[in-house]
Amino acid sequence: MPHRSSRARPAACLLALLTLFTCALPARADDRAALEQLRATTLALIEALVSQGLLPRERADVLLRQSQAAPKPEWGSPLPMGAAPAAPAANGAAGVAGAAATPRSVIRVPYISETARALLREDIKNEVLAVAREERWADPRALPEWLRGVQIEGDARVRWQAERFDAPVFQRDAAGNVVGGPCDIVAGNLPAECFRAQSVAGVSPAWAPDLSNTGSQRDRLTLRARLGINAKVSDEVNLGLRLSTGSTSGPTSSSQTLGTQFNKATVVLDRAFIRWEPRQDLRLHAGRMANPFFSSDLVWPDDLSFDGLALQAERRLGTGAFAFATVGAFPLEEFNLSKRDKWLYALQLGTQSALGDSTTWRLGFAVYEFARVEGVRETTLPPTEPRAGAVPYLSSQYPASIRLKGNTLINLNAVDTTTAATWGLASKFRPVNLTSTLALRAFDPNVLLIGVDWVRNTAFDRADIRQRAGLAGDTGLGELRAMTDGVQLRVQFGRPSFANRGDWQFSAALRRFERDAWIDGFTDTTWHLGGTNYQGWQIGGQYAIDRRTTVGLRWTSTRNLDDGVRSLVGTPPVPVGNLSSAPLKIDLWQLDLSTRF
């Protein structure tokens, strides 16, 4: 069947309507005025389409001529059945003569009830409106063609979060007086002032010097709202944009804490990327994008977006099996006075295969190279005028706006500097990551997911740390050992998505995350309130109270790893031993109300 253009369809519908309204003969003569009104309305519709540019003037003239050429029986009594109507006369006289010489042809139209005519009009109207909606030719507010490929999505989450800490228990004498200093505790969490004292002492190595709360219970409401646009620019190019609540002070969370005297939330550009897909199995992402790697929240949080370039490729290996690869380059920090720009380079290879009709196994292995993120101690005092601000200095620091807690840090200030410590990462980071998930669909419509994630930092080197920190021998390193592994086991059961009311999902996870396995600034802030150097577990569930609207409850319990001795002595207090072993236990409760469209 030949293809009809979008202009031909409305034209055909108009011709059908015009012929119907001008040729149909009602059973009663008093309906003539109504039909004349319908005919006038149809003609006005043709003129409106011409004025809107949806119908050419030439085509409109053809429609009008076709409608005028249609046979129009004489109004009045029904004509004998089977007779043809008289041809129109060329002029008045010939018409009279022809009428006298030729018997009138008649058409008999059966009687149509008011109910039948109403149903007929309604059917015609619905058919025309359906065509108009599909082709968008009868709506003056019709959107441009390019907007048909635009999809808008969004979500919002309101969360109640309860943070529970173990209060410190101090040594006391018989009279109830505290014995020793503020850091001499018997049980509970070490006070935050003991961690922060490391910046005053400036001794390497150090851990978590920014901690501000280790004992005060906290309850708060948070809000996360996101609005995204995905536009299909062409068959090969897509554009993605997303706005989100949050701030630019950290990369891993887009939640906004409520309780700011009704002040407005900050909105940031969370994603802006171009996706080029020249082939079905090859894609290039450029800009600020979603996580392009197959991974779990052990290494990359769900809220994190990537800046840079990522190339993804797939190849079919056989029935139900394919291999995939992702390579990417992502700038972390750029300097205008130094060539020590910080970058992340990554390569991941993986495969997915069907193990029977109801089982799928996915495996990925990735290597991440965090280039030039390690700290290097300065050998000279800070530059003064006119060199201040004109030469690079302390460019290898680990910014306080990014770091959380857990990684081993070294003081980057020169030996004779008297200011507070400037911290840098002690270790280099070249983690390798193995991620595996097994999906069992034998419980249809529920799915059982079993995931295992393992990471190890292969770049940790005590001798390299000692050299960059400017330490002689093992001075200052104390009992520093290679704590460079992280592992997580996660189980999830329930509906794979929350499309309908009554859908549910349950999950549980176990995790051990050693201090230098991963850069702590790029970790999930739900576990241990962010960072590394802990072990713990998590259980939770979600229930759909309506379509795409869920209520969820999650409990995460973690505590610091203990691998040495810790203490702070002297005035100002100086850390002795390994402060990363200090007691820090956190229980986190999260109650979420979420919806999306």
PDB file of N, CA and C in Angstrom, residues 78 80 110 124 169 180 189 261 291 297 327 349 351 353 363 389 413 420 432 439 512-513 567:
ATOM      1  N   PRO A  78     -38.918  12.605  -1.790  1.00  0.00           N
ATOM      2  CA  PRO A  78     -37.992  11.587  -2.285  1.00  0.00           C
ATOM      3  C   PRO A  78     -38.250  11.297  -3.743  1.00  0.00           C
ATOM      4  N   PRO A  80     -37.970   8.739  -7.237  1.00  0.00           N
ATOM      5  CA  PRO A  80     -38.145   7.299  -7.456  1.00  0.00           C
ATOM      6  C   PRO A  80     -36.818   6.575  -7.380  1.00  0.00           C
ATOM      7  N   PRO A 110     -33.384   6.384   2.388  1.00  0.00           N
ATOM      8  CA  PRO A 110     -34.227   5.836   3.462  1.00  0.00           C
ATOM      9  C   PRO A 110     -34.202   6.739   4.686  1.00  0.00           C
ATOM     10  N   ILE A 124     -17.921   9.685  13.205  1.00  0.00           N
ATOM     11  CA  ILE A 124     -17.091  10.463  12.273  1.00  0.00           C
ATOM     12  C   ILE A 124     -16.200  11.430  13.036  1.00  0.00           C
ATOM     13  N   VAL A 169      32.783   6.686  77.099  1.00  0.00           N
ATOM     14  CA  VAL A 169      32.765   6.366  78.531  1.00  0.00           C
ATOM     15  C   VAL A 169      34.184   6.599  79.050  1.00  0.00           C
ATOM     16  N   GLY A 180      42.507  11.143  83.673  1.00  0.00           N
ATOM     17  CA  GLY A 180      43.178  11.237  82.395  1.00  0.00           C
ATOM     18  C   GLY A 180      42.619  12.355  81.540  1.00  0.00           C
ATOM     19  N   ASN A 189      32.668   5.764  71.507  1.00  0.00           N
ATOM     20  CA  ASN A 189      33.432   6.406  70.431  1.00  0.00           C
ATOM     21  C   ASN A 189      34.436   7.402  70.986  1.00  0.00           C
ATOM     22  N   GLN A 261      15.696  27.663  58.006  1.00  0.00           N
ATOM     23  CA  GLN A 261      14.793  28.820  58.141  1.00  0.00           C
ATOM     24  C   GLN A 261      13.967  29.041  56.874  1.00  0.00           C
ATOM     25  N   ASN A 291      27.314   6.944  35.777  1.00  0.00           N
ATOM     26  CA  ASN A 291      28.397   5.976  35.903  1.00  0.00           C
ATOM     27  C   ASN A 291      28.385   5.025  34.704  1.00  0.00           C
ATOM     28  N   ASP A 297      27.686  -0.202  44.841  1.00  0.00           N
ATOM     29  CA  ASP A 297      27.926   0.998  45.639  1.00  0.00           C
ATOM     30  C   ASP A 297      29.128   0.846  46.569  1.00  0.00           C
ATOM     31  N   VAL A 327      36.047   1.983  28.331  1.00  0.00           N
ATOM     32  CA  VAL A 327      37.288   2.695  28.583  1.00  0.00           C
ATOM     33  C   VAL A 327      36.947   4.167  28.759  1.00  0.00           C
ATOM     34  N   LEU A 349      36.475  -4.777  31.414  1.00  0.00           N
ATOM     35  CA  LEU A 349      36.074  -5.843  30.508  1.00  0.00           C
ATOM     36  C   LEU A 349      35.085  -6.730  31.253  1.00  0.00           C
ATOM     37  N   THR A 351      31.486  -9.748  30.798  1.00  0.00           N
ATOM     38  CA  THR A 351      30.655 -10.636  30.006  1.00  0.00           C
ATOM     39  C   THR A 351      29.337 -10.872  30.724  1.00  0.00           C
ATOM     40  N   SER A 353      25.971 -13.731  30.410  1.00  0.00           N
ATOM     41  CA  SER A 353      25.490 -14.935  29.738  1.00  0.00           C
ATOM     42  C   SER A 353      24.266 -15.475  30.456  1.00  0.00           C
ATOM     43  N   LEU A 363      29.567 -10.524  34.844  1.00  0.00           N
ATOM     44  CA  LEU A 363      30.872 -10.426  35.485  1.00  0.00           C
ATOM     45  C   LEU A 363      31.659  -9.293  34.845  1.00  0.00           C
ATOM     46  N   GLY A 389      50.870  33.084  44.681  1.00  0.00           N
ATOM     47  CA  GLY A 389      49.794  32.982  43.700  1.00  0.00           C
ATOM     48  C   GLY A 389      50.270  32.889  42.277  1.00  0.00           C
ATOM     49  N   ASN A 413      52.993  20.243  54.530  1.00  0.00           N
ATOM     50  CA  ASN A 413      53.701  21.484  54.832  1.00  0.00           C
ATOM     51  C   ASN A 413      55.201  21.231  54.953  1.00  0.00           C
ATOM     52  N   ALA A 420      48.580  25.257  60.487  1.00  0.00           N
ATOM     53  CA  ALA A 420      47.920  23.963  60.634  1.00  0.00           C
ATOM     54  C   ALA A 420      48.268  23.064  59.455  1.00  0.00           C
ATOM     55  N   VAL A 432      42.047  -2.434  41.546  1.00  0.00           N
ATOM     56  CA  VAL A 432      41.432  -3.390  40.630  1.00  0.00           C
ATOM     57  C   VAL A 432      40.129  -3.837  41.274  1.00  0.00           C
ATOM     58  N   ALA A 439      21.399 -13.319  38.665  1.00  0.00           N
ATOM     59  CA  ALA A 439      19.962 -13.014  38.702  1.00  0.00           C
ATOM     60  C   ALA A 439      19.183 -14.300  38.475  1.00  0.00           C
ATOM     61  N   ARG A 512      33.156  -5.184  54.343  1.00  0.00           N
ATOM     62  CA  ARG A 512      34.407  -4.846  55.023  1.00  0.00           C
ATOM     63  C   ARG A 512      35.203  -3.976  54.070  1.00  0.00           C
ATOM     64  N   PHE A 513      35.582  -2.780  54.549  1.00  0.00           N
ATOM     65  CA  PHE A 513      36.209  -1.784  53.672  1.00  0.00           C
ATOM     66  C   PHE A 513      37.444  -1.234  54.383  1.00  0.00           C
ATOM     67  N   SER A 567      46.612   6.372  70.802  1.00  0.00           N
ATOM     68  CA  SER A 567      46.599   7.247  71.973  1.00  0.00           C
ATOM     69  C   SER A 567      47.063   8.620  71.556  1.00  0.00           C
TER      70      SER A 567
END
